[in-house]
Coordinates of C-alpha atoms (C1' of nucleotides) in Angstrom, one line a residue:
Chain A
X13 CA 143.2 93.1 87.2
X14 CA 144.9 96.4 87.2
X15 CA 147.7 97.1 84.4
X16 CA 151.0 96.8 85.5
X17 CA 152.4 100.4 86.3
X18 CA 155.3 100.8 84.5
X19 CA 158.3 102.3 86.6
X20 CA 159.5 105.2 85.1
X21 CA 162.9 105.9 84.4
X22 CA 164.5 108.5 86.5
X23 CA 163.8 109.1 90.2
X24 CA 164.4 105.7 91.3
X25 CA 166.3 107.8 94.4
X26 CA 162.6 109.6 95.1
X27 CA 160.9 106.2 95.5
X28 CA 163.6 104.9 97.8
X29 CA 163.4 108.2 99.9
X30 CA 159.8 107.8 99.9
X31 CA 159.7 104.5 101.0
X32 CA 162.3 104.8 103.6
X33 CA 160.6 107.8 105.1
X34 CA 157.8 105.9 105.3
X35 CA 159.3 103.5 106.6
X36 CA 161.0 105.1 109.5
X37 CA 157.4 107.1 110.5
X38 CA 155.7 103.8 110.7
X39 CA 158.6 103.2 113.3
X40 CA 160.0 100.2 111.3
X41 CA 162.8 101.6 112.0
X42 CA 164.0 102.9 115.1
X43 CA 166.0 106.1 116.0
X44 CA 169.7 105.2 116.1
X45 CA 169.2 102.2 113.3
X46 CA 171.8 101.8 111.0
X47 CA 171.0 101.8 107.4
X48 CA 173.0 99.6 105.0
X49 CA 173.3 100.8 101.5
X50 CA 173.5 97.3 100.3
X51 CA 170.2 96.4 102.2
X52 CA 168.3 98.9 100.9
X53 CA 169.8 98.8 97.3
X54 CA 168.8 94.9 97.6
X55 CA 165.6 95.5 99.0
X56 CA 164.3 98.1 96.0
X57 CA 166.0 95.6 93.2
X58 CA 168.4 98.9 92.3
X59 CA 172.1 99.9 92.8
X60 CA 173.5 101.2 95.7
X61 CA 173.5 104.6 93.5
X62 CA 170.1 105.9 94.0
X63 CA 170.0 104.5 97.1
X64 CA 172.7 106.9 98.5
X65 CA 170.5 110.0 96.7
X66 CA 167.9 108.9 98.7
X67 CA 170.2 109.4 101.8
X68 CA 171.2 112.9 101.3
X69 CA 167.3 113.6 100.5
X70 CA 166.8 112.6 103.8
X71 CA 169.1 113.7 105.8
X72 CA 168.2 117.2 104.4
X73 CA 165.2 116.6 105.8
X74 CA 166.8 115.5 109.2
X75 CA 165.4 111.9 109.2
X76 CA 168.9 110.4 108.8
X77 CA 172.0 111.3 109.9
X78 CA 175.4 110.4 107.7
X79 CA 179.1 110.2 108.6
X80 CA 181.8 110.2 105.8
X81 CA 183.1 106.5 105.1
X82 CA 181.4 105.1 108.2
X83 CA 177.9 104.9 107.3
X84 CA 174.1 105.8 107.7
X85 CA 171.8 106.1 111.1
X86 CA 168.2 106.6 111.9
X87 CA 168.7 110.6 113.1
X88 CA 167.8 110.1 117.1
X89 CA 167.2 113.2 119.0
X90 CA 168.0 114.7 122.6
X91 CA 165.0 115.7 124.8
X92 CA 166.7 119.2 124.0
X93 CA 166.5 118.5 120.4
X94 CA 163.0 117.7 120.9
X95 CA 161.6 120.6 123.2
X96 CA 163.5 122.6 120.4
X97 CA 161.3 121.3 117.4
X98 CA 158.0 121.6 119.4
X99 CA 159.3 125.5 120.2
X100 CA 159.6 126.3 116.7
X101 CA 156.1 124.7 116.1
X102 CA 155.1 126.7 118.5
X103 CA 155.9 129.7 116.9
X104 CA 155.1 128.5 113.6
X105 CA 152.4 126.3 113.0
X106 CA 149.8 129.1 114.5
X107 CA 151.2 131.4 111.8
X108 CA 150.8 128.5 108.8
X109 CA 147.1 128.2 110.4
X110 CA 146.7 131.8 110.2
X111 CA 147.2 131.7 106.1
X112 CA 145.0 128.5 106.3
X113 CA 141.9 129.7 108.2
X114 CA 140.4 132.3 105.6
X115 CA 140.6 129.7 102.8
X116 CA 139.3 126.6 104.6
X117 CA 135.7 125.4 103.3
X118 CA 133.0 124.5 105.8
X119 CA 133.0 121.2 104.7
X120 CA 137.2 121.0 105.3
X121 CA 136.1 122.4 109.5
X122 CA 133.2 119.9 109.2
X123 CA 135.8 116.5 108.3
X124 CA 138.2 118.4 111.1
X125 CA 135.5 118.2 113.6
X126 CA 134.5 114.6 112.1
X127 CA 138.5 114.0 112.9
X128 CA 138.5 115.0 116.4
X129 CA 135.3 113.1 117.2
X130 CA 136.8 109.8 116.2
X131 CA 139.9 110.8 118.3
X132 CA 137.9 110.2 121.4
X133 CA 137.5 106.5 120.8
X134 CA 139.7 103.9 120.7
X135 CA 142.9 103.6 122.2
X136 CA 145.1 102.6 119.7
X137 CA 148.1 104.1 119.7
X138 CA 148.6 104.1 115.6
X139 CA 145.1 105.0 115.0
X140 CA 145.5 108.2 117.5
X141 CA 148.8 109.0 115.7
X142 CA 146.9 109.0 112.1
X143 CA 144.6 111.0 113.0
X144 CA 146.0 113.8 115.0
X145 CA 148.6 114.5 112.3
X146 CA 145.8 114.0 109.6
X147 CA 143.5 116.5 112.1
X148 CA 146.4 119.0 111.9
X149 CA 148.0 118.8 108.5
X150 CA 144.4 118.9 107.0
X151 CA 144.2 122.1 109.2
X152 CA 147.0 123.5 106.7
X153 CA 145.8 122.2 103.9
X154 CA 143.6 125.2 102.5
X155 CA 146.5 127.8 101.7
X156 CA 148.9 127.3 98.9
X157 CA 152.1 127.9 101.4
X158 CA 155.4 126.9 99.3
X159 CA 157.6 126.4 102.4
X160 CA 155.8 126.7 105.5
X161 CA 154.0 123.9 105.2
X162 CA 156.6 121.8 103.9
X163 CA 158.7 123.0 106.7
X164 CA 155.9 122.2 109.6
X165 CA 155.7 118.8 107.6
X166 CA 159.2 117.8 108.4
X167 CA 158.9 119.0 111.8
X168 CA 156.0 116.1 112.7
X169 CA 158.1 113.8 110.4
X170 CA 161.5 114.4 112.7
X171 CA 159.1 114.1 116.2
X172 CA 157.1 111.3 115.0
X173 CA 159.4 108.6 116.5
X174 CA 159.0 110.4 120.4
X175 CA 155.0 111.3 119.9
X176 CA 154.4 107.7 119.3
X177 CA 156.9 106.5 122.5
X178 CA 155.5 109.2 124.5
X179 CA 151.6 107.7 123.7
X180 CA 152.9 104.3 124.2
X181 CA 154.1 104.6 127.6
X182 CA 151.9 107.8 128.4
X183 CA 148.2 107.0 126.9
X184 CA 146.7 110.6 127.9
X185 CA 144.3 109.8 130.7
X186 CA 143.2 113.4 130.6
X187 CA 141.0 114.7 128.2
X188 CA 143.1 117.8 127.7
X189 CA 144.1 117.3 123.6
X190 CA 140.2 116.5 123.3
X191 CA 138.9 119.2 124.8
X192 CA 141.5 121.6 123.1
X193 CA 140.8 120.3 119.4
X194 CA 137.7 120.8 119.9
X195 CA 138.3 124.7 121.0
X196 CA 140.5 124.9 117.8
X197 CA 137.7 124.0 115.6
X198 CA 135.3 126.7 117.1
X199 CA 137.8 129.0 116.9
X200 CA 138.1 128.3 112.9
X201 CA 134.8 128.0 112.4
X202 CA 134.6 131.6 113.9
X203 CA 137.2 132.5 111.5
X204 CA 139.0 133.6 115.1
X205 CA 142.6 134.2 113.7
X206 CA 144.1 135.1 117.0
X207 CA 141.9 133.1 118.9
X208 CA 142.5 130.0 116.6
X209 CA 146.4 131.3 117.1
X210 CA 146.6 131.3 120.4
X211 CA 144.5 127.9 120.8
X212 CA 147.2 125.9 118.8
X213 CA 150.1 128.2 120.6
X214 CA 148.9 126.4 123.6
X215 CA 147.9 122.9 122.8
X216 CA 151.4 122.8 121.1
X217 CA 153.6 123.9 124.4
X218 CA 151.5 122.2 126.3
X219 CA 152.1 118.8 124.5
X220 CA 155.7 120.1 124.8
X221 CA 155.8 120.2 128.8
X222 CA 154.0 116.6 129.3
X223 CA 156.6 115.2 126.6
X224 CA 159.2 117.5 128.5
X225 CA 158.2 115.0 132.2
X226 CA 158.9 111.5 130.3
X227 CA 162.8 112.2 130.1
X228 CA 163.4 108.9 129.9
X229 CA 161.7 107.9 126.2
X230 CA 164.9 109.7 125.1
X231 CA 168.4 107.6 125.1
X232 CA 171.2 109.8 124.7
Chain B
X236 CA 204.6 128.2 101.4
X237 CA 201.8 126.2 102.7
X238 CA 201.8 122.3 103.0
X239 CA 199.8 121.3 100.1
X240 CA 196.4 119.6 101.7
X241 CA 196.1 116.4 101.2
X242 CA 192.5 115.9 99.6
X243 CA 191.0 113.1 101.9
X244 CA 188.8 110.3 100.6
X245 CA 185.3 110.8 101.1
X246 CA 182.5 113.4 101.3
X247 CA 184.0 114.9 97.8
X248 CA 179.9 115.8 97.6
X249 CA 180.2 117.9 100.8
X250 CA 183.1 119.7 99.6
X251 CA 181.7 120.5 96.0
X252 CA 178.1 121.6 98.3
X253 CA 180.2 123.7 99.7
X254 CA 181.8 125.4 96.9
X255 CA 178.6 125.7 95.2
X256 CA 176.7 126.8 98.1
X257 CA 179.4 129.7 98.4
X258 CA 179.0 130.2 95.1
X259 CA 175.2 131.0 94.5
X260 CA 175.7 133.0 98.0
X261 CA 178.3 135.0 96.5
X262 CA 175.7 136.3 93.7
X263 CA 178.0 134.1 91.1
X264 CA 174.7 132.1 90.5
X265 CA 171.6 133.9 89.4
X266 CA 168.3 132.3 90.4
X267 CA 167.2 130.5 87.1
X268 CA 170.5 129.5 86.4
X269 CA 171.4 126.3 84.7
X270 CA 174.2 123.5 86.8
X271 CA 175.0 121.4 84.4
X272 CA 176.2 118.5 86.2
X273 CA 179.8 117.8 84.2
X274 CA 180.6 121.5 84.1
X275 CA 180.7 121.0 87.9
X276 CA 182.3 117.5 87.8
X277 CA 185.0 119.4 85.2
X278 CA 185.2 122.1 87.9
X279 CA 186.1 120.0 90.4
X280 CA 188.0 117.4 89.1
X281 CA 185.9 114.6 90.0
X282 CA 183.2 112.2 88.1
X283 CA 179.7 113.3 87.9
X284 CA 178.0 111.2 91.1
X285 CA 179.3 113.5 94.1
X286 CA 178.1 116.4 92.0
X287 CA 175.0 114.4 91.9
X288 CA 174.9 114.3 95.6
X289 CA 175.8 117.7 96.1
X290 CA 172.9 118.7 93.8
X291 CA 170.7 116.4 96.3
X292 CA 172.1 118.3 99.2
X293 CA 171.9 121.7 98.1
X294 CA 168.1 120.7 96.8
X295 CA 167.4 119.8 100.9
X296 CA 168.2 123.1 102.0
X297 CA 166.7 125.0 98.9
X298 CA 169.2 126.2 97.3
X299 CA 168.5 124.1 94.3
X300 CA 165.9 122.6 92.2
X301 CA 165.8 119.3 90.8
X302 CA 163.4 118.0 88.1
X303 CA 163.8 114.3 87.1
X304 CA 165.3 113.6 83.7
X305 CA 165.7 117.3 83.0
X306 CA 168.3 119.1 85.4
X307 CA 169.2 121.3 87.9
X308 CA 168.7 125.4 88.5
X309 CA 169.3 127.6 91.0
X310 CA 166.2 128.2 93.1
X311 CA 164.5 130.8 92.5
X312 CA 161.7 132.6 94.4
X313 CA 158.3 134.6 94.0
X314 CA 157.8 137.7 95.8
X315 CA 155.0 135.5 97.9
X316 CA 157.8 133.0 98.8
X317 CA 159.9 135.5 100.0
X318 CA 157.7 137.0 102.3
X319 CA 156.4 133.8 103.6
X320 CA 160.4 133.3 104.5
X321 CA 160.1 137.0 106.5
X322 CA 157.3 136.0 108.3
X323 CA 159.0 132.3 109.0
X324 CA 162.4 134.4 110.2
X325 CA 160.1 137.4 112.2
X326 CA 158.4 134.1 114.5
X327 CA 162.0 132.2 115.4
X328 CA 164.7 134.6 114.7
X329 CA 163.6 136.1 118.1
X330 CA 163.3 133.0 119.9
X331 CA 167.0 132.2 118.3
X332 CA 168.0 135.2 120.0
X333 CA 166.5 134.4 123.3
X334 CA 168.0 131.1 123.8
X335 CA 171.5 132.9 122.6
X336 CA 171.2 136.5 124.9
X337 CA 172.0 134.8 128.4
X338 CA 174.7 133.3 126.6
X339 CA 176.3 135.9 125.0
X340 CA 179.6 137.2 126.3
X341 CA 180.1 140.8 127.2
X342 CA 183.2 140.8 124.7
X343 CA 180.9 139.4 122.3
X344 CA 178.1 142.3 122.3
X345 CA 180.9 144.7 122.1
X346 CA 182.0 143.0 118.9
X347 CA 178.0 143.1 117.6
X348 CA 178.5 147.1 118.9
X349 CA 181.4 147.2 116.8
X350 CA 179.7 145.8 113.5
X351 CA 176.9 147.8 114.0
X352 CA 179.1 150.8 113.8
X353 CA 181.4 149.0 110.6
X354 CA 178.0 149.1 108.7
X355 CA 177.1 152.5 109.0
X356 CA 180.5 153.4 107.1
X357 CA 181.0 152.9 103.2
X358 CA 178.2 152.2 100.7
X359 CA 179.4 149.5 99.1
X360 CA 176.3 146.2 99.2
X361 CA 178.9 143.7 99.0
X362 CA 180.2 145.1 102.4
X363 CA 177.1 145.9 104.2
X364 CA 175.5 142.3 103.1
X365 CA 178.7 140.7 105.0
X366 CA 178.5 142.5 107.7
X367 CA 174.8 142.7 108.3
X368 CA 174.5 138.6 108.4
X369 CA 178.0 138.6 110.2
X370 CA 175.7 140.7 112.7
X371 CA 172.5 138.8 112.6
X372 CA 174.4 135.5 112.7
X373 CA 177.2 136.5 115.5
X374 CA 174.1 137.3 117.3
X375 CA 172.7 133.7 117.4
X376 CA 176.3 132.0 117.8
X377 CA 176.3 131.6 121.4
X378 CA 173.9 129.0 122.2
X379 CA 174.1 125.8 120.9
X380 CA 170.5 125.1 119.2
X381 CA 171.3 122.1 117.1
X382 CA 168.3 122.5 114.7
X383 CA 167.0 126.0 115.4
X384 CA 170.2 127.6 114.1
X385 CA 170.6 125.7 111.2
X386 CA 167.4 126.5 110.2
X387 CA 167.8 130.3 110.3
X388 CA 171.0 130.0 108.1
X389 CA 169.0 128.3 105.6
X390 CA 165.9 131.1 105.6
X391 CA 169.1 133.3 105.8
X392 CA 171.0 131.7 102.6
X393 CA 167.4 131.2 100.5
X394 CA 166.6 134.3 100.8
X395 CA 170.2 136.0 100.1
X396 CA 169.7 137.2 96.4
X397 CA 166.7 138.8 97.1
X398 CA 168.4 140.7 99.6
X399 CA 171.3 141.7 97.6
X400 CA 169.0 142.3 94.5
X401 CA 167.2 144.7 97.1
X402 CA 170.0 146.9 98.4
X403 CA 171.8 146.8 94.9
X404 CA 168.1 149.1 93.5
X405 CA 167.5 150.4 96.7
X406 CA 170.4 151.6 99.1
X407 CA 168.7 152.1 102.0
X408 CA 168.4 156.1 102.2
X409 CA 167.3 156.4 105.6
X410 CA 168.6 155.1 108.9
X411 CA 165.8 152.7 110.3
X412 CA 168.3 149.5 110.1
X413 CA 171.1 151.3 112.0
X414 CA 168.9 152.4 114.7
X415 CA 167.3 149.5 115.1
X416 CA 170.5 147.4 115.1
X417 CA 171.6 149.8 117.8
X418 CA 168.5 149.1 120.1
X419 CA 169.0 145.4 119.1
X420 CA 172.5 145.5 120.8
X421 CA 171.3 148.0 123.5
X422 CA 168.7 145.3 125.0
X423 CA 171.1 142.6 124.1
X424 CA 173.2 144.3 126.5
X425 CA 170.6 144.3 129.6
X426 CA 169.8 141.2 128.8
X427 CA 166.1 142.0 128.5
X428 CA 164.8 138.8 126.5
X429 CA 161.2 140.2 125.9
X430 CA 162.7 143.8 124.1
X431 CA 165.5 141.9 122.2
X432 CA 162.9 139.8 120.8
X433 CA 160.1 142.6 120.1
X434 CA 163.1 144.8 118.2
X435 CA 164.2 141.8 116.6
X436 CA 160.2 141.1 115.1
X437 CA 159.6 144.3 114.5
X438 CA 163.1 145.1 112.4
X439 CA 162.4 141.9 110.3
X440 CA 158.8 143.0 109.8
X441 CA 159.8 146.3 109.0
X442 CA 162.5 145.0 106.3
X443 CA 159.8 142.3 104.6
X444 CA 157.6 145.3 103.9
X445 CA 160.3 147.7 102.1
X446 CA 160.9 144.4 100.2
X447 CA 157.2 144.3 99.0
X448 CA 157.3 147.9 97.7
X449 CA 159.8 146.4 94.9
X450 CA 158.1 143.4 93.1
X451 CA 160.6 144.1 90.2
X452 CA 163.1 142.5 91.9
X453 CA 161.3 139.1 91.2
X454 CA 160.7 138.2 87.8
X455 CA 157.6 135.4 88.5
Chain C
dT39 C1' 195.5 90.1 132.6
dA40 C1' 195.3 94.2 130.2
dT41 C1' 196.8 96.8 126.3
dC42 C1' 198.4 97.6 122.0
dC43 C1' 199.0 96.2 117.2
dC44 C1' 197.9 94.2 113.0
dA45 C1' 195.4 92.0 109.5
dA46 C1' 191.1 90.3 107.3
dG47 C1' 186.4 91.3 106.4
dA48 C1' 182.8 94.4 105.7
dT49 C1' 181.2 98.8 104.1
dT50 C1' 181.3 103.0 102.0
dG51 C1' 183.2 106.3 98.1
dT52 C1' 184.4 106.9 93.3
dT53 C1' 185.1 106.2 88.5
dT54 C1' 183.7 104.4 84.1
dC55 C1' 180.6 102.8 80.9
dC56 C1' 176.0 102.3 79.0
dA57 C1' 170.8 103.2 78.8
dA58 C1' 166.9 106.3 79.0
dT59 C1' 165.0 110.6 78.5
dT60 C1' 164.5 115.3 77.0
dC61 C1' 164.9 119.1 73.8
dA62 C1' 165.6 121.4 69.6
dA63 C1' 166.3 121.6 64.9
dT64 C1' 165.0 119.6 60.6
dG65 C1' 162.1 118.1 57.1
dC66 C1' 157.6 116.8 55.6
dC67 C1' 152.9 117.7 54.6
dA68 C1' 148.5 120.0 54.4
Chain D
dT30 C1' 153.2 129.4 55.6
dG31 C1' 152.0 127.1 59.7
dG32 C1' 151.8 122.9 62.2
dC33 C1' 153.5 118.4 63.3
dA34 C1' 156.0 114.2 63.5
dT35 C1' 160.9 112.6 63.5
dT36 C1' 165.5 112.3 64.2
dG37 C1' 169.7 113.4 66.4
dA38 C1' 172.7 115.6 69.9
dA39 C1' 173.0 116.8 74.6
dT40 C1' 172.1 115.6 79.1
dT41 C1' 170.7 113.0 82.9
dG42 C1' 169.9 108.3 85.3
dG43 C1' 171.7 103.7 86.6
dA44 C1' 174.6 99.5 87.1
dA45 C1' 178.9 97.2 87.8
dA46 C1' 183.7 97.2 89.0
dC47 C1' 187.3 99.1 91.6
dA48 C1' 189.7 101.9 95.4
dA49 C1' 189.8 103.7 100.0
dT50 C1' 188.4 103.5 104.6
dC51 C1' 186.7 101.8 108.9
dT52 C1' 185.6 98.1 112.1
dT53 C1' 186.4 94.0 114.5
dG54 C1' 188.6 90.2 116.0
dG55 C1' 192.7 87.6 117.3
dG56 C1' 197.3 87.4 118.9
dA57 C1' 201.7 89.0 120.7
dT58 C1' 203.8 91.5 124.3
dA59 C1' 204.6 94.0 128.6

DNA sequence: TATCCCAAGATTGTTTCCAATTCAATGCCA
DNA sequence: TGGCATTGAATTGGAAACAATCTTGGGATA
């Protein structure tokens, strides 16, 4: 029987946030959803007050959108919007790897290899999505980075919603994201900055240009 | 005599952001600085909660720092934080700039010319800090990048102090930033994407290493 | 029938008041 | 004298009540 954890006083608007972020990358709720302040408020036995911090927190981080007096949306984003975030991970994300490859254990590229494996199998969509942002953010795990890696994080958190629509209606019959994981792993293991650079560079605009033909996941 | 503005209902925690984003800009808040929360509700006429939400807002894009139970301060950053921000702005700044190039009119590069020139007049940092991010910033203006944009304002507004703290010790003896704004505007104006963005790099990279020859600037 | 207007309901924005927490100064004791 | 618990003021966190705004539906009118 565990004790009861007693909920701290203070930073009731945190927990909502957290909650709700998790809510929306678990797709409970879709891009373009509106958010009720009374729902949420209800839902978390608190006042509307921390509720509404919990907005702002994340609509700094892009996941919702607000409008003065009219209310609170699911952000939902353009294919331009889109092919935008992946370019700035693009540029990125190999330079956050770059920090992260030098302190990386061999046991940390040994679970990244034991990640990609279990990639291969299966074909739920869910189960891919855990594991190739846990295969990735693990990746940048190693280097204490104070903004980079929060800033990649956001990034997968803002594109989650279209990764998993694209997967649904896409399933990747080629063994391309396989085959290029794998690469990035030897290239780590080598300690190969650039290679391990350029590796990411292209699995990244790559995943970009297939997401770039399925126009029509995207609404507006 | 102006019509007096009519204060409209609403977003009162956008409007006191604002101010207070202007504020710690403007060098009126040192990093490390206490916000008390009713100074700013005093300031501003208004109850404590929209300061509370402006304090959430400003925390999203970095400007602030929040600890539960405890307060608020101005943000304030190591000497490793800062140049992981250079090395953030030296991967997308140029590919800001080559979304924005094709876009820009030729009226528009003549006004980039002209601030060049403005900046090479007058010693004064106040003046040169305005119109160096007027420059930067007018350079980016043209295209309409709804996330990449915002996100270089914020490495641009983070990392502000530092750069005032910088030319206030250092005044920039020699010439390197004027020439390479020159040669900025000089490809800009041929439209040659792969130079604009090589100059760009290399002029941030050039400017995060002066900064890392004065680690008294940062006092953690 | 289409359009405009208006009013009621729903939802968000703000203020006020109270509770919880933190921090610093004070006094106590070894 | 140094360390430590305690107590109080200062400050932040939260809840309920109230005010302003927007939306939505119906109805009157051209």
């Amino acid at each position: 029987m565990t004790t009861a954890e007693p909920i701290p006083h203070g930073a009731a608007g945190v927990r909502i946030a957290d909650d709700l972020r998790t809510a929306i990358l678990a797709g409970r709720y879709a891009p373009g959803a509106r958010i009720r302040q009374e729902d949420l408020a209800d839902q978390h036995g608190a006042s509307r007050l921390p509720v509404r911090e919990a907005l702002r927190m994340l609509e700094g981080e892009g996941l919702v959108t607000l409008v003065a007096n009219t209310g609170a949306w699911v952000t939902s984003l353009s294919l331009a919007d889109c092919e935008e975030m992946y370019q700035i991970r693009e540029r990125i994300e190999p330079l956050l790897l770059r920090y992260n490859v030098p302190m990386l254990s061999d046991a940390q590229i040994d679970h990244l290899e034991q990640l990609a494996l279990q990639m291969e199998e299966g074909d739920d969509v869910e189960h891919f999505l855990a594991l190739d942002r846990e295969f990735h953010l693990s990746s940048y795990s190693a280097a204490e980075t104070s903004l980079l890696g929060d800033t990649v994080r956001q990034l997968w958190n803002r594109t989650q919603h279209y990764r998993r629509a694209f997967m649904q209606v896409f399933r990747p019959s080629d063994r391309s994201v396989h085959h290029e994981h794998h690469l990035l792993v030897a290239a780590i293991r080598r300690r190969d900055l650039d290679e391990a650079e350029r590796v990411l560079a292209s699995h990244i605009r790559r995943t970009r240009k297939e997401l770039a033909r399925h126009p029509e996941i995207f609404t507006d």
